Amino acid sequence: LGVVTNTGFLRRLVASTAFGTGEVHTSWLDGSAADELLTAPTVPGSAAALAARSWADEHLVAGPGPWEALDGWRSAGPARPVTVTLLDPTGQAQQVPVGPGDLPRP
């Protein structure tokens, strides 16, 4: 969704040591730099969990009544988990569970 750009690649390029020291040349990217620059960074689970909680704080609003609660309560079984879908830098969807203690209260 949205415009696909090479912003992540350009940020990694500009942050590289070789770029900073002026050692970049036309065949540099095809050589050893390819692995470093063309591989998107991974997102730690803790960062994804924090992003999911932040999103929940901003967008999920619980009401005062039992039908407006965000705790996933069900009368016939365990609470339904609340999940937030986030996209990592590669565009892959990541399902992040947000527990009852993480959700905003009225």
Short mmCIF file of N, CA and C in Angstrom, two decimals:
data_model
loop_
_atom_site.label_atom_id
_atom_site.label_comp_id
_atom_site.label_asym_id
_atom_site.label_seq_id
_atom_site.Cartn_x
_atom_site.Cartn_y
_atom_site.Cartn_z
N LEU A 1 0.84 -1.17 0.00
CA LEU A 1 0.00 0.00 0.00
C LEU A 1 0.88 1.23 0.00
N GLY A 2 0.51 2.19 -0.76
CA GLY A 2 1.28 3.42 -0.82
C GLY A 2 2.37 3.35 -1.88
N VAL A 3 3.15 4.38 -1.95
CA VAL A 3 4.20 4.48 -2.94
C VAL A 3 5.42 3.68 -2.47
N VAL A 4 5.91 2.83 -3.35
CA VAL A 4 7.11 2.05 -3.03
C VAL A 4 8.32 2.87 -3.47
N THR A 5 9.25 3.10 -2.56
CA THR A 5 10.44 3.88 -2.88
C THR A 5 11.68 3.13 -2.44
N ASN A 6 12.80 3.70 -2.75
CA ASN A 6 14.07 3.13 -2.31
C ASN A 6 14.66 3.93 -1.15
N THR A 7 13.81 4.55 -0.37
CA THR A 7 14.27 5.38 0.75
C THR A 7 15.11 4.59 1.74
N GLY A 8 14.68 3.38 2.08
CA GLY A 8 15.45 2.56 3.01
C GLY A 8 16.84 2.26 2.48
N PHE A 9 16.93 1.92 1.20
CA PHE A 9 18.23 1.66 0.58
C PHE A 9 19.10 2.91 0.62
N LEU A 10 18.53 4.05 0.26
CA LEU A 10 19.31 5.29 0.25
C LEU A 10 19.80 5.67 1.64
N ARG A 11 18.99 5.42 2.65
CA ARG A 11 19.43 5.71 4.02
C ARG A 11 20.60 4.81 4.41
N ARG A 12 20.50 3.52 4.06
CA ARG A 12 21.61 2.61 4.37
C ARG A 12 22.86 2.99 3.57
N LEU A 13 22.68 3.44 2.33
CA LEU A 13 23.81 3.87 1.50
C LEU A 13 24.53 5.05 2.13
N VAL A 14 23.78 6.09 2.47
CA VAL A 14 24.38 7.30 3.04
C VAL A 14 25.02 7.02 4.40
N ALA A 15 24.48 6.09 5.16
CA ALA A 15 25.02 5.76 6.48
C ALA A 15 26.22 4.83 6.42
N SER A 16 26.53 4.27 5.24
CA SER A 16 27.64 3.32 5.14
C SER A 16 28.98 4.02 5.32
N THR A 17 29.94 3.29 5.84
CA THR A 17 31.28 3.83 6.06
C THR A 17 31.94 4.22 4.75
N ALA A 18 31.82 3.37 3.74
CA ALA A 18 32.45 3.64 2.44
C ALA A 18 31.91 4.93 1.82
N PHE A 19 30.64 5.16 1.93
CA PHE A 19 30.05 6.39 1.38
C PHE A 19 30.58 7.60 2.14
N GLY A 20 30.65 7.48 3.45
CA GLY A 20 31.14 8.59 4.28
C GLY A 20 32.59 8.94 4.04
N THR A 21 33.40 7.95 3.68
CA THR A 21 34.82 8.21 3.44
C THR A 21 35.14 8.43 1.97
N GLY A 22 34.13 8.42 1.11
CA GLY A 22 34.34 8.69 -0.31
C GLY A 22 34.94 7.53 -1.09
N GLU A 23 34.81 6.32 -0.61
CA GLU A 23 35.38 5.16 -1.28
C GLU A 23 34.42 4.52 -2.28
N VAL A 24 33.32 5.16 -2.57
CA VAL A 24 32.32 4.61 -3.47
C VAL A 24 32.75 4.82 -4.92
N HIS A 25 32.61 3.78 -5.74
CA HIS A 25 32.89 3.86 -7.17
C HIS A 25 31.84 3.05 -7.91
N THR A 26 31.88 3.04 -9.21
CA THR A 26 30.80 2.46 -10.00
C THR A 26 30.60 0.97 -9.78
N SER A 27 31.64 0.22 -9.45
CA SER A 27 31.48 -1.22 -9.23
C SER A 27 31.33 -1.57 -7.74
N TRP A 28 31.35 -0.57 -6.90
CA TRP A 28 31.30 -0.79 -5.45
C TRP A 28 30.01 -1.50 -5.03
N LEU A 29 28.88 -1.06 -5.56
CA LEU A 29 27.61 -1.64 -5.17
C LEU A 29 27.50 -3.10 -5.60
N ASP A 30 28.08 -3.46 -6.73
CA ASP A 30 28.04 -4.85 -7.20
C ASP A 30 28.95 -5.75 -6.38
N GLY A 31 29.87 -5.18 -5.65
CA GLY A 31 30.81 -5.97 -4.86
C GLY A 31 30.30 -6.26 -3.46
N SER A 32 31.15 -6.01 -2.50
CA SER A 32 30.84 -6.36 -1.11
C SER A 32 29.72 -5.53 -0.50
N ALA A 33 29.43 -4.39 -1.06
CA ALA A 33 28.40 -3.52 -0.48
C ALA A 33 26.99 -4.07 -0.70
N ALA A 34 26.82 -4.93 -1.68
CA ALA A 34 25.48 -5.41 -2.02
C ALA A 34 24.81 -6.08 -0.82
N ASP A 35 25.51 -6.95 -0.12
CA ASP A 35 24.91 -7.64 1.02
C ASP A 35 24.48 -6.66 2.11
N GLU A 36 25.33 -5.70 2.39
CA GLU A 36 25.06 -4.73 3.46
C GLU A 36 23.90 -3.80 3.11
N LEU A 37 23.85 -3.34 1.87
CA LEU A 37 22.89 -2.31 1.50
C LEU A 37 21.56 -2.84 0.98
N LEU A 38 21.58 -4.01 0.38
CA LEU A 38 20.36 -4.52 -0.23
C LEU A 38 19.52 -5.36 0.72
N THR A 39 20.04 -5.65 1.89
CA THR A 39 19.31 -6.42 2.88
C THR A 39 18.64 -5.45 3.86
N ALA A 40 17.32 -5.49 3.89
CA ALA A 40 16.58 -4.61 4.80
C ALA A 40 16.81 -5.06 6.24
N PRO A 41 16.88 -4.12 7.17
CA PRO A 41 17.08 -4.49 8.57
C PRO A 41 15.85 -5.22 9.12
N THR A 42 16.08 -6.05 10.10
CA THR A 42 14.97 -6.74 10.75
C THR A 42 14.45 -5.88 11.90
N VAL A 43 13.20 -6.05 12.19
CA VAL A 43 12.58 -5.30 13.28
C VAL A 43 12.50 -6.21 14.49
N PRO A 44 13.13 -5.83 15.61
CA PRO A 44 13.04 -6.67 16.81
C PRO A 44 11.59 -6.77 17.29
N GLY A 45 11.26 -7.90 17.88
CA GLY A 45 9.91 -8.11 18.39
C GLY A 45 9.49 -7.05 19.39
N SER A 46 10.44 -6.57 20.19
CA SER A 46 10.10 -5.56 21.19
C SER A 46 9.68 -4.25 20.53
N ALA A 47 10.31 -3.92 19.40
CA ALA A 47 9.94 -2.69 18.68
C ALA A 47 8.56 -2.84 18.07
N ALA A 48 8.27 -4.02 17.53
CA ALA A 48 6.95 -4.27 16.95
C ALA A 48 5.88 -4.20 18.04
N ALA A 49 6.16 -4.77 19.20
CA ALA A 49 5.20 -4.74 20.31
C ALA A 49 4.94 -3.30 20.76
N LEU A 50 6.00 -2.51 20.83
CA LEU A 50 5.85 -1.11 21.23
C LEU A 50 5.04 -0.34 20.19
N ALA A 51 5.29 -0.59 18.91
CA ALA A 51 4.53 0.08 17.86
C ALA A 51 3.06 -0.31 17.93
N ALA A 52 2.78 -1.59 18.19
CA ALA A 52 1.39 -2.05 18.29
C ALA A 52 0.68 -1.39 19.47
N ARG A 53 1.37 -1.29 20.61
CA ARG A 53 0.77 -0.63 21.77
C ARG A 53 0.51 0.85 21.50
N SER A 54 1.46 1.49 20.82
CA SER A 54 1.29 2.90 20.49
C SER A 54 0.10 3.10 19.57
N TRP A 55 -0.03 2.20 18.57
CA TRP A 55 -1.17 2.29 17.66
C TRP A 55 -2.46 2.08 18.43
N ALA A 56 -2.49 1.09 19.31
CA ALA A 56 -3.70 0.80 20.10
C ALA A 56 -4.06 1.99 20.97
N ASP A 57 -3.08 2.61 21.59
CA ASP A 57 -3.34 3.79 22.43
C ASP A 57 -3.99 4.91 21.63
N GLU A 58 -3.56 5.05 20.39
CA GLU A 58 -4.03 6.14 19.54
C GLU A 58 -5.39 5.85 18.90
N HIS A 59 -5.64 4.60 18.53
CA HIS A 59 -6.81 4.29 17.71
C HIS A 59 -7.92 3.48 18.38
N LEU A 60 -7.61 2.76 19.43
CA LEU A 60 -8.64 1.96 20.10
C LEU A 60 -9.11 2.70 21.34
N VAL A 61 -10.38 2.96 21.39
CA VAL A 61 -10.94 3.67 22.53
C VAL A 61 -12.02 2.80 23.17
N ALA A 62 -11.79 2.43 24.41
CA ALA A 62 -12.76 1.62 25.14
C ALA A 62 -13.81 2.52 25.76
N GLY A 63 -15.03 2.02 25.77
CA GLY A 63 -16.11 2.76 26.42
C GLY A 63 -16.31 2.24 27.84
N PRO A 64 -17.20 2.87 28.61
CA PRO A 64 -17.40 2.48 30.00
C PRO A 64 -18.21 1.20 30.17
N GLY A 65 -19.00 0.82 29.18
CA GLY A 65 -19.86 -0.35 29.31
C GLY A 65 -19.16 -1.64 28.92
N PRO A 66 -19.72 -2.79 29.31
CA PRO A 66 -19.10 -4.08 29.01
C PRO A 66 -19.04 -4.37 27.51
N TRP A 67 -19.95 -3.82 26.72
CA TRP A 67 -19.96 -4.09 25.28
C TRP A 67 -18.97 -3.20 24.54
N GLU A 68 -18.40 -2.27 25.23
CA GLU A 68 -17.42 -1.37 24.62
C GLU A 68 -16.01 -1.64 25.11
N ALA A 69 -15.84 -2.71 25.87
CA ALA A 69 -14.52 -3.05 26.41
C ALA A 69 -13.63 -3.59 25.29
N LEU A 70 -12.35 -3.43 25.44
CA LEU A 70 -11.38 -3.89 24.44
C LEU A 70 -10.56 -5.07 24.95
N ASP A 71 -11.08 -5.80 25.93
CA ASP A 71 -10.28 -6.86 26.54
C ASP A 71 -10.46 -8.22 25.88
N GLY A 72 -11.31 -8.32 24.86
CA GLY A 72 -11.49 -9.59 24.15
C GLY A 72 -12.35 -10.60 24.88
N TRP A 73 -13.05 -10.19 25.92
CA TRP A 73 -13.85 -11.11 26.73
C TRP A 73 -14.91 -11.79 25.89
N ARG A 74 -15.10 -13.10 26.12
CA ARG A 74 -16.17 -13.87 25.49
C ARG A 74 -16.82 -14.73 26.55
N SER A 75 -18.14 -14.91 26.46
CA SER A 75 -18.85 -15.69 27.47
C SER A 75 -18.59 -17.19 27.34
N ALA A 76 -18.25 -17.65 26.17
CA ALA A 76 -18.08 -19.09 25.95
C ALA A 76 -16.65 -19.42 25.52
N GLY A 77 -15.70 -19.06 26.31
CA GLY A 77 -14.32 -19.40 25.99
C GLY A 77 -13.35 -18.36 26.47
N PRO A 78 -12.09 -18.60 26.17
CA PRO A 78 -11.07 -17.64 26.60
C PRO A 78 -11.20 -16.32 25.83
N ALA A 79 -10.60 -15.30 26.37
CA ALA A 79 -10.64 -13.99 25.73
C ALA A 79 -10.06 -14.08 24.32
N ARG A 80 -10.69 -13.39 23.41
CA ARG A 80 -10.19 -13.34 22.04
C ARG A 80 -9.00 -12.39 22.01
N PRO A 81 -7.86 -12.86 21.49
CA PRO A 81 -6.70 -11.97 21.48
C PRO A 81 -6.89 -10.81 20.50
N VAL A 82 -6.40 -9.66 20.89
CA VAL A 82 -6.42 -8.49 20.03
C VAL A 82 -5.07 -8.45 19.33
N THR A 83 -5.08 -8.38 18.01
CA THR A 83 -3.82 -8.30 17.28
C THR A 83 -3.81 -7.05 16.41
N VAL A 84 -2.63 -6.51 16.23
CA VAL A 84 -2.42 -5.37 15.36
C VAL A 84 -1.48 -5.84 14.26
N THR A 85 -1.82 -5.54 13.02
CA THR A 85 -0.97 -5.93 11.90
C THR A 85 -0.06 -4.76 11.55
N LEU A 86 1.24 -5.01 11.57
CA LEU A 86 2.23 -4.00 11.22
C LEU A 86 2.99 -4.47 9.99
N LEU A 87 3.50 -3.53 9.20
CA LEU A 87 4.35 -3.88 8.07
C LEU A 87 5.79 -3.58 8.44
N ASP A 88 6.68 -4.55 8.22
CA ASP A 88 8.10 -4.32 8.51
C ASP A 88 8.73 -3.59 7.33
N PRO A 89 10.03 -3.23 7.41
CA PRO A 89 10.66 -2.46 6.33
C PRO A 89 10.63 -3.15 4.97
N THR A 90 10.45 -4.47 4.94
CA THR A 90 10.39 -5.18 3.66
C THR A 90 8.98 -5.25 3.12
N GLY A 91 7.99 -4.76 3.88
CA GLY A 91 6.61 -4.80 3.45
C GLY A 91 5.87 -6.05 3.90
N GLN A 92 6.53 -6.91 4.67
CA GLN A 92 5.90 -8.12 5.17
C GLN A 92 5.01 -7.79 6.36
N ALA A 93 3.83 -8.38 6.39
CA ALA A 93 2.91 -8.16 7.49
C ALA A 93 3.35 -8.95 8.71
N GLN A 94 3.25 -8.34 9.85
CA GLN A 94 3.60 -8.98 11.11
C GLN A 94 2.43 -8.80 12.07
N GLN A 95 1.89 -9.92 12.56
CA GLN A 95 0.79 -9.89 13.51
C GLN A 95 1.36 -9.76 14.92
N VAL A 96 0.99 -8.70 15.62
CA VAL A 96 1.51 -8.46 16.97
C VAL A 96 0.35 -8.51 17.95
N PRO A 97 0.38 -9.46 18.90
CA PRO A 97 -0.69 -9.50 19.89
C PRO A 97 -0.56 -8.35 20.88
N VAL A 98 -1.68 -7.78 21.24
CA VAL A 98 -1.72 -6.72 22.24
C VAL A 98 -2.58 -7.25 23.38
N GLY A 99 -1.96 -7.45 24.53
CA GLY A 99 -2.65 -8.03 25.68
C GLY A 99 -3.58 -7.05 26.36
N PRO A 100 -4.49 -7.57 27.20
CA PRO A 100 -5.45 -6.71 27.90
C PRO A 100 -4.78 -5.60 28.71
N GLY A 101 -3.64 -5.88 29.30
CA GLY A 101 -2.94 -4.86 30.08
C GLY A 101 -2.32 -3.78 29.22
N ASP A 102 -2.19 -4.05 27.92
CA ASP A 102 -1.59 -3.09 27.01
C ASP A 102 -2.60 -2.14 26.39
N LEU A 103 -3.89 -2.48 26.51
CA LEU A 103 -4.92 -1.69 25.84
C LEU A 103 -5.34 -0.50 26.69
N PRO A 104 -5.73 0.60 26.02
CA PRO A 104 -6.14 1.79 26.76
C PRO A 104 -7.42 1.55 27.54
N ARG A 105 -7.55 2.20 28.64
CA ARG A 105 -8.74 2.10 29.50
C ARG A 105 -9.55 3.38 29.37
N PRO A 106 -10.87 3.30 29.60
CA PRO A 106 -11.71 4.52 29.49
C PRO A 106 -11.38 5.50 30.59
#
